[in-house]
Amino acid sequence: MAPKARAELVVPYRHVPAKARKDAGNIISQSLPMAAMFMKNKMLSWAALFLSIQSYLNEPINKEAEDGAQPPILKIVFALVAVLTCYIDVIFPQTNPTIKKAAQVATETIVSTAT
């Protein structure tokens, strides 16, 4: 049988949380939505959304607040705004005067040839 430990030799456990690492994913999830909005690139906006969700899910629970750091939910909102910005033409289509005039000429041509 193993000898029993003496009570005065037992050291209580104290949890020391690990230091936060600098994560490149956080930098990308902050800057990619802005690039997607500037370029109106749908693929970049979806990538920004998925990266921000991943950044949110990988965020440690007991993380200390840093100065100037965005909350992860704000990154998700920013990425959603980027997706909506890229698809705004579907919701509010623009009318180009040149295209409108070309459509009017085409309609007049079709009407005149049909009659």
Short mmCIF file of N, CA, C and O in Angstrom, two decimals, residues 22-109:
data_model
loop_
_atom_site.label_atom_id
_atom_site.label_comp_id
_atom_site.label_asym_id
_atom_site.label_seq_id
_atom_site.Cartn_x
_atom_site.Cartn_y
_atom_site.Cartn_z
N LYS A 22 -1.95 37.21 -28.92
CA LYS A 22 -2.31 38.11 -30.01
C LYS A 22 -2.70 37.24 -31.19
O LYS A 22 -1.92 36.44 -31.68
N ASP A 23 -3.94 37.39 -31.60
CA ASP A 23 -4.49 36.51 -32.63
C ASP A 23 -4.64 37.29 -33.94
O ASP A 23 -5.24 38.37 -33.96
N ALA A 24 -4.09 36.74 -35.01
CA ALA A 24 -4.20 37.40 -36.32
C ALA A 24 -5.64 37.36 -36.83
O ALA A 24 -6.04 38.22 -37.61
N GLY A 25 -6.41 36.38 -36.40
CA GLY A 25 -7.80 36.29 -36.83
C GLY A 25 -8.62 37.48 -36.38
O GLY A 25 -9.54 37.91 -37.07
N ASN A 26 -8.31 38.03 -35.22
CA ASN A 26 -9.03 39.21 -34.76
C ASN A 26 -8.73 40.42 -35.63
O ASN A 26 -9.63 41.20 -35.92
N ILE A 27 -7.49 40.56 -36.05
CA ILE A 27 -7.14 41.68 -36.92
C ILE A 27 -7.84 41.56 -38.27
O ILE A 27 -8.38 42.52 -38.80
N ILE A 28 -7.87 40.35 -38.79
CA ILE A 28 -8.53 40.12 -40.08
C ILE A 28 -10.03 40.32 -39.96
O ILE A 28 -10.66 40.93 -40.83
N SER A 29 -10.62 39.83 -38.87
CA SER A 29 -12.07 39.98 -38.72
C SER A 29 -12.48 41.43 -38.48
O SER A 29 -13.65 41.77 -38.65
N GLN A 30 -11.54 42.29 -38.09
CA GLN A 30 -11.84 43.71 -37.95
C GLN A 30 -11.70 44.47 -39.27
O GLN A 30 -12.47 45.38 -39.55
N SER A 31 -10.71 44.11 -40.07
CA SER A 31 -10.42 44.90 -41.27
C SER A 31 -11.08 44.36 -42.53
O SER A 31 -11.30 45.13 -43.47
N LEU A 32 -11.41 43.11 -42.58
CA LEU A 32 -11.99 42.52 -43.79
C LEU A 32 -13.38 43.08 -44.13
O LEU A 32 -13.67 43.30 -45.31
N PRO A 33 -14.26 43.33 -43.15
CA PRO A 33 -15.55 43.93 -43.53
C PRO A 33 -15.41 45.29 -44.21
O PRO A 33 -16.16 45.60 -45.15
N MET A 34 -14.46 46.09 -43.77
CA MET A 34 -14.26 47.40 -44.38
C MET A 34 -13.78 47.27 -45.82
O MET A 34 -14.25 47.98 -46.71
N ALA A 35 -12.88 46.33 -46.06
CA ALA A 35 -12.41 46.09 -47.43
C ALA A 35 -13.55 45.59 -48.31
O ALA A 35 -13.66 45.97 -49.47
N ALA A 36 -14.41 44.73 -47.75
CA ALA A 36 -15.55 44.22 -48.53
C ALA A 36 -16.52 45.34 -48.87
O ALA A 36 -17.07 45.36 -49.98
N MET A 37 -16.72 46.28 -47.96
CA MET A 37 -17.64 47.39 -48.24
C MET A 37 -17.06 48.33 -49.29
O MET A 37 -17.79 48.82 -50.14
N PHE A 38 -15.76 48.60 -49.21
CA PHE A 38 -15.14 49.51 -50.18
C PHE A 38 -15.18 48.92 -51.59
O PHE A 38 -15.42 49.63 -52.56
N MET A 39 -14.91 47.63 -51.71
CA MET A 39 -14.83 47.00 -53.03
C MET A 39 -16.14 46.39 -53.48
O MET A 39 -16.23 45.91 -54.60
N LYS A 40 -17.16 46.41 -52.61
CA LYS A 40 -18.46 45.79 -52.91
C LYS A 40 -18.26 44.35 -53.38
O LYS A 40 -18.85 43.90 -54.36
N ASN A 41 -17.40 43.64 -52.68
CA ASN A 41 -17.07 42.26 -53.03
C ASN A 41 -17.85 41.33 -52.12
O ASN A 41 -17.63 41.30 -50.90
N LYS A 42 -18.76 40.56 -52.72
CA LYS A 42 -19.62 39.68 -51.94
C LYS A 42 -18.83 38.55 -51.27
O LYS A 42 -19.12 38.17 -50.14
N MET A 43 -17.83 38.03 -51.96
CA MET A 43 -17.05 36.93 -51.40
C MET A 43 -16.28 37.39 -50.16
O MET A 43 -16.22 36.68 -49.16
N LEU A 44 -15.71 38.59 -50.21
CA LEU A 44 -15.01 39.12 -49.05
C LEU A 44 -15.97 39.38 -47.88
O LEU A 44 -15.61 39.16 -46.72
N SER A 45 -17.16 39.83 -48.18
CA SER A 45 -18.11 40.11 -47.10
C SER A 45 -18.55 38.83 -46.41
O SER A 45 -18.68 38.79 -45.18
N TRP A 46 -18.78 37.77 -47.17
CA TRP A 46 -19.15 36.49 -46.55
C TRP A 46 -17.98 35.92 -45.76
O TRP A 46 -18.17 35.38 -44.66
N ALA A 47 -16.78 36.05 -46.29
CA ALA A 47 -15.60 35.58 -45.55
C ALA A 47 -15.44 36.37 -44.26
O ALA A 47 -15.10 35.80 -43.21
N ALA A 48 -15.70 37.66 -44.30
CA ALA A 48 -15.61 38.49 -43.10
C ALA A 48 -16.64 38.06 -42.06
O ALA A 48 -16.34 38.01 -40.86
N LEU A 49 -17.84 37.71 -42.52
CA LEU A 49 -18.87 37.26 -41.60
C LEU A 49 -18.48 35.95 -40.92
O LEU A 49 -18.59 35.81 -39.70
N PHE A 50 -18.01 35.00 -41.71
CA PHE A 50 -17.62 33.71 -41.13
C PHE A 50 -16.42 33.85 -40.21
O PHE A 50 -16.37 33.20 -39.16
N LEU A 51 -15.46 34.69 -40.56
CA LEU A 51 -14.31 34.90 -39.68
C LEU A 51 -14.69 35.60 -38.38
O LEU A 51 -14.13 35.30 -37.32
N SER A 52 -15.62 36.53 -38.45
CA SER A 52 -16.03 37.20 -37.22
C SER A 52 -16.82 36.27 -36.32
O SER A 52 -16.68 36.34 -35.09
N ILE A 53 -17.62 35.38 -36.89
CA ILE A 53 -18.33 34.39 -36.08
C ILE A 53 -17.33 33.44 -35.44
O ILE A 53 -17.44 33.08 -34.26
N GLN A 54 -16.33 33.03 -36.21
CA GLN A 54 -15.29 32.16 -35.66
C GLN A 54 -14.52 32.87 -34.55
O GLN A 54 -14.20 32.27 -33.52
N SER A 55 -14.24 34.13 -34.73
CA SER A 55 -13.55 34.90 -33.69
C SER A 55 -14.39 34.99 -32.43
O SER A 55 -13.88 34.90 -31.31
N TYR A 56 -15.71 35.13 -32.60
CA TYR A 56 -16.61 35.19 -31.45
C TYR A 56 -16.65 33.85 -30.71
O TYR A 56 -16.62 33.82 -29.48
N LEU A 57 -16.70 32.77 -31.46
CA LEU A 57 -16.77 31.45 -30.84
C LEU A 57 -15.45 31.06 -30.17
O LEU A 57 -15.46 30.27 -29.21
N ASN A 58 -14.33 31.57 -30.64
CA ASN A 58 -13.03 31.25 -30.05
C ASN A 58 -12.63 32.19 -28.92
O ASN A 58 -11.57 32.02 -28.34
N GLU A 59 -13.46 33.15 -28.62
CA GLU A 59 -13.15 34.11 -27.57
C GLU A 59 -13.22 33.41 -26.21
O GLU A 59 -14.19 32.75 -25.89
N PRO A 60 -12.17 33.54 -25.39
CA PRO A 60 -12.21 32.89 -24.07
C PRO A 60 -13.25 33.55 -23.17
O PRO A 60 -13.52 34.75 -23.27
N ILE A 61 -13.81 32.76 -22.27
CA ILE A 61 -14.86 33.26 -21.39
C ILE A 61 -14.30 34.22 -20.35
O ILE A 61 -14.90 35.25 -20.05
N ASN A 62 -13.15 33.89 -19.80
CA ASN A 62 -12.60 34.69 -18.71
C ASN A 62 -11.51 35.65 -19.17
O ASN A 62 -10.55 35.89 -18.47
N LYS A 63 -11.69 36.22 -20.34
CA LYS A 63 -10.68 37.13 -20.90
C LYS A 63 -10.79 38.49 -20.23
O LYS A 63 -11.87 39.00 -19.99
N GLU A 64 -9.63 39.05 -19.92
CA GLU A 64 -9.61 40.39 -19.34
C GLU A 64 -9.86 41.43 -20.42
O GLU A 64 -9.46 41.27 -21.56
N ALA A 65 -10.52 42.52 -20.05
CA ALA A 65 -10.82 43.57 -21.02
C ALA A 65 -9.54 44.31 -21.38
O ALA A 65 -8.76 44.69 -20.51
N GLU A 66 -9.33 44.51 -22.67
CA GLU A 66 -8.16 45.24 -23.16
C GLU A 66 -8.58 46.64 -23.58
O GLU A 66 -9.72 46.87 -23.98
N ASP A 67 -7.64 47.55 -23.52
CA ASP A 67 -7.93 48.92 -23.96
C ASP A 67 -8.01 48.97 -25.48
O ASP A 67 -7.12 48.50 -26.17
N GLY A 68 -9.09 49.55 -26.00
CA GLY A 68 -9.23 49.72 -27.44
C GLY A 68 -9.65 48.48 -28.19
O GLY A 68 -9.69 48.48 -29.41
N ALA A 69 -10.00 47.39 -27.49
CA ALA A 69 -10.41 46.16 -28.18
C ALA A 69 -11.91 46.20 -28.44
O ALA A 69 -12.70 46.63 -27.60
N GLN A 70 -12.29 45.77 -29.63
CA GLN A 70 -13.70 45.69 -29.97
C GLN A 70 -14.32 44.47 -29.32
O GLN A 70 -13.71 43.41 -29.29
N PRO A 71 -15.55 44.56 -28.84
CA PRO A 71 -16.22 43.35 -28.38
C PRO A 71 -16.52 42.45 -29.58
O PRO A 71 -16.76 42.94 -30.70
N PRO A 72 -16.50 41.14 -29.39
CA PRO A 72 -16.69 40.24 -30.52
C PRO A 72 -18.05 40.37 -31.20
O PRO A 72 -18.17 40.19 -32.40
N ILE A 73 -19.09 40.73 -30.45
CA ILE A 73 -20.41 40.87 -31.06
C ILE A 73 -20.43 42.07 -32.01
O ILE A 73 -21.14 42.05 -33.03
N LEU A 74 -19.63 43.09 -31.74
CA LEU A 74 -19.55 44.25 -32.63
C LEU A 74 -18.89 43.87 -33.95
O LEU A 74 -19.25 44.40 -35.01
N LYS A 75 -17.93 42.93 -33.90
CA LYS A 75 -17.30 42.45 -35.14
C LYS A 75 -18.33 41.74 -36.01
O LYS A 75 -18.32 41.87 -37.24
N ILE A 76 -19.23 40.97 -35.38
CA ILE A 76 -20.27 40.27 -36.14
C ILE A 76 -21.24 41.27 -36.77
O ILE A 76 -21.62 41.13 -37.93
N VAL A 77 -21.62 42.28 -36.02
CA VAL A 77 -22.53 43.31 -36.55
C VAL A 77 -21.88 44.04 -37.72
O VAL A 77 -22.52 44.30 -38.75
N PHE A 78 -20.61 44.36 -37.58
CA PHE A 78 -19.87 45.05 -38.64
C PHE A 78 -19.80 44.18 -39.90
O PHE A 78 -19.96 44.68 -41.02
N ALA A 79 -19.60 42.87 -39.74
CA ALA A 79 -19.56 41.96 -40.88
C ALA A 79 -20.94 41.84 -41.52
O ALA A 79 -21.05 41.74 -42.76
N LEU A 80 -22.00 41.84 -40.72
CA LEU A 80 -23.36 41.81 -41.29
C LEU A 80 -23.65 43.07 -42.09
O LEU A 80 -24.30 43.01 -43.14
N VAL A 81 -23.18 44.20 -41.62
CA VAL A 81 -23.34 45.45 -42.36
C VAL A 81 -22.60 45.37 -43.69
O VAL A 81 -23.08 45.84 -44.73
N ALA A 82 -21.43 44.72 -43.69
CA ALA A 82 -20.67 44.56 -44.94
C ALA A 82 -21.44 43.69 -45.93
O ALA A 82 -21.48 43.98 -47.13
N VAL A 83 -22.06 42.61 -45.45
CA VAL A 83 -22.86 41.74 -46.33
C VAL A 83 -24.05 42.52 -46.88
O VAL A 83 -24.35 42.46 -48.09
N LEU A 84 -24.74 43.25 -46.02
CA LEU A 84 -25.89 44.04 -46.48
C LEU A 84 -25.48 45.13 -47.47
O LEU A 84 -26.21 45.42 -48.42
N THR A 85 -24.33 45.73 -47.26
CA THR A 85 -23.84 46.75 -48.19
C THR A 85 -23.57 46.16 -49.56
O THR A 85 -23.86 46.80 -50.58
N CYS A 86 -23.04 44.96 -49.59
CA CYS A 86 -22.75 44.33 -50.88
C CYS A 86 -24.01 43.93 -51.63
O CYS A 86 -24.02 43.87 -52.86
N TYR A 87 -25.10 43.66 -50.89
CA TYR A 87 -26.35 43.25 -51.53
C TYR A 87 -27.38 44.38 -51.58
O TYR A 87 -28.54 44.12 -51.84
N ILE A 88 -26.98 45.60 -51.35
CA ILE A 88 -27.92 46.72 -51.35
C ILE A 88 -28.51 46.98 -52.73
O ILE A 88 -29.63 47.46 -52.85
N ASP A 89 -27.77 46.63 -53.79
CA ASP A 89 -28.30 46.82 -55.15
C ASP A 89 -29.47 45.89 -55.44
O ASP A 89 -30.30 46.20 -56.30
N VAL A 90 -29.55 44.79 -54.76
CA VAL A 90 -30.69 43.87 -54.94
C VAL A 90 -31.93 44.48 -54.30
O VAL A 90 -33.04 44.38 -54.85
N ILE A 91 -31.77 45.14 -53.17
CA ILE A 91 -32.90 45.72 -52.46
C ILE A 91 -33.34 47.03 -53.11
O ILE A 91 -34.52 47.25 -53.36
N PHE A 92 -32.37 47.90 -53.41
CA PHE A 92 -32.65 49.18 -54.05
C PHE A 92 -31.88 49.27 -55.36
O PHE A 92 -30.77 49.79 -55.41
N PRO A 93 -32.47 48.77 -56.46
CA PRO A 93 -31.73 48.81 -57.73
C PRO A 93 -31.57 50.26 -58.23
O PRO A 93 -32.45 51.09 -58.05
N GLN A 94 -30.42 50.52 -58.83
CA GLN A 94 -30.14 51.84 -59.35
C GLN A 94 -30.62 51.92 -60.80
O GLN A 94 -30.58 50.94 -61.54
N THR A 95 -31.07 53.09 -61.18
CA THR A 95 -31.49 53.30 -62.56
C THR A 95 -30.45 54.18 -63.24
O THR A 95 -30.30 55.36 -62.92
N ASN A 96 -29.75 53.59 -64.18
CA ASN A 96 -28.73 54.31 -64.93
C ASN A 96 -29.43 55.02 -66.09
O ASN A 96 -30.16 54.39 -66.86
N PRO A 97 -29.25 56.31 -66.29
CA PRO A 97 -29.94 57.01 -67.38
C PRO A 97 -29.61 56.45 -68.76
O PRO A 97 -30.45 56.41 -69.64
N THR A 98 -28.38 55.99 -68.96
CA THR A 98 -28.00 55.42 -70.25
C THR A 98 -28.76 54.13 -70.52
O THR A 98 -29.27 53.91 -71.63
N ILE A 99 -28.84 53.29 -69.52
CA ILE A 99 -29.57 52.02 -69.68
C ILE A 99 -31.06 52.29 -69.86
O ILE A 99 -31.73 51.64 -70.67
N LYS A 100 -31.59 53.27 -69.12
CA LYS A 100 -33.01 53.61 -69.24
C LYS A 100 -33.32 54.11 -70.65
O LYS A 100 -34.33 53.74 -71.25
N LYS A 101 -32.44 54.94 -71.21
CA LYS A 101 -32.65 55.46 -72.57
C LYS A 101 -32.54 54.34 -73.59
O LYS A 101 -33.32 54.27 -74.55
N ALA A 102 -31.58 53.43 -73.40
CA ALA A 102 -31.42 52.31 -74.32
C ALA A 102 -32.64 51.39 -74.27
O ALA A 102 -33.09 50.87 -75.31
N ALA A 103 -33.21 51.19 -73.09
CA ALA A 103 -34.41 50.36 -72.97
C ALA A 103 -35.60 51.05 -73.66
O ALA A 103 -36.42 50.38 -74.30
N GLN A 104 -35.67 52.36 -73.54
CA GLN A 104 -36.76 53.09 -74.19
C GLN A 104 -36.63 53.01 -75.71
O GLN A 104 -37.62 52.80 -76.41
N VAL A 105 -35.41 53.16 -76.25
CA VAL A 105 -35.22 53.04 -77.69
C VAL A 105 -35.55 51.63 -78.17
O VAL A 105 -36.19 51.45 -79.21
N ALA A 106 -35.14 50.62 -77.40
CA ALA A 106 -35.43 49.23 -77.76
C ALA A 106 -36.93 48.98 -77.74
O ALA A 106 -37.47 48.30 -78.64
N THR A 107 -37.63 49.54 -76.75
CA THR A 107 -39.09 49.37 -76.70
C THR A 107 -39.76 50.04 -77.89
O THR A 107 -40.68 49.47 -78.50
N GLU A 108 -39.31 51.25 -78.23
CA GLU A 108 -39.90 51.96 -79.37
C GLU A 108 -39.64 51.20 -80.67
O GLU A 108 -40.49 51.12 -81.55
N THR A 109 -38.46 50.62 -80.80
CA THR A 109 -38.11 49.86 -82.00
C THR A 109 -38.99 48.61 -82.11
O THR A 109 -39.51 48.28 -83.20
#
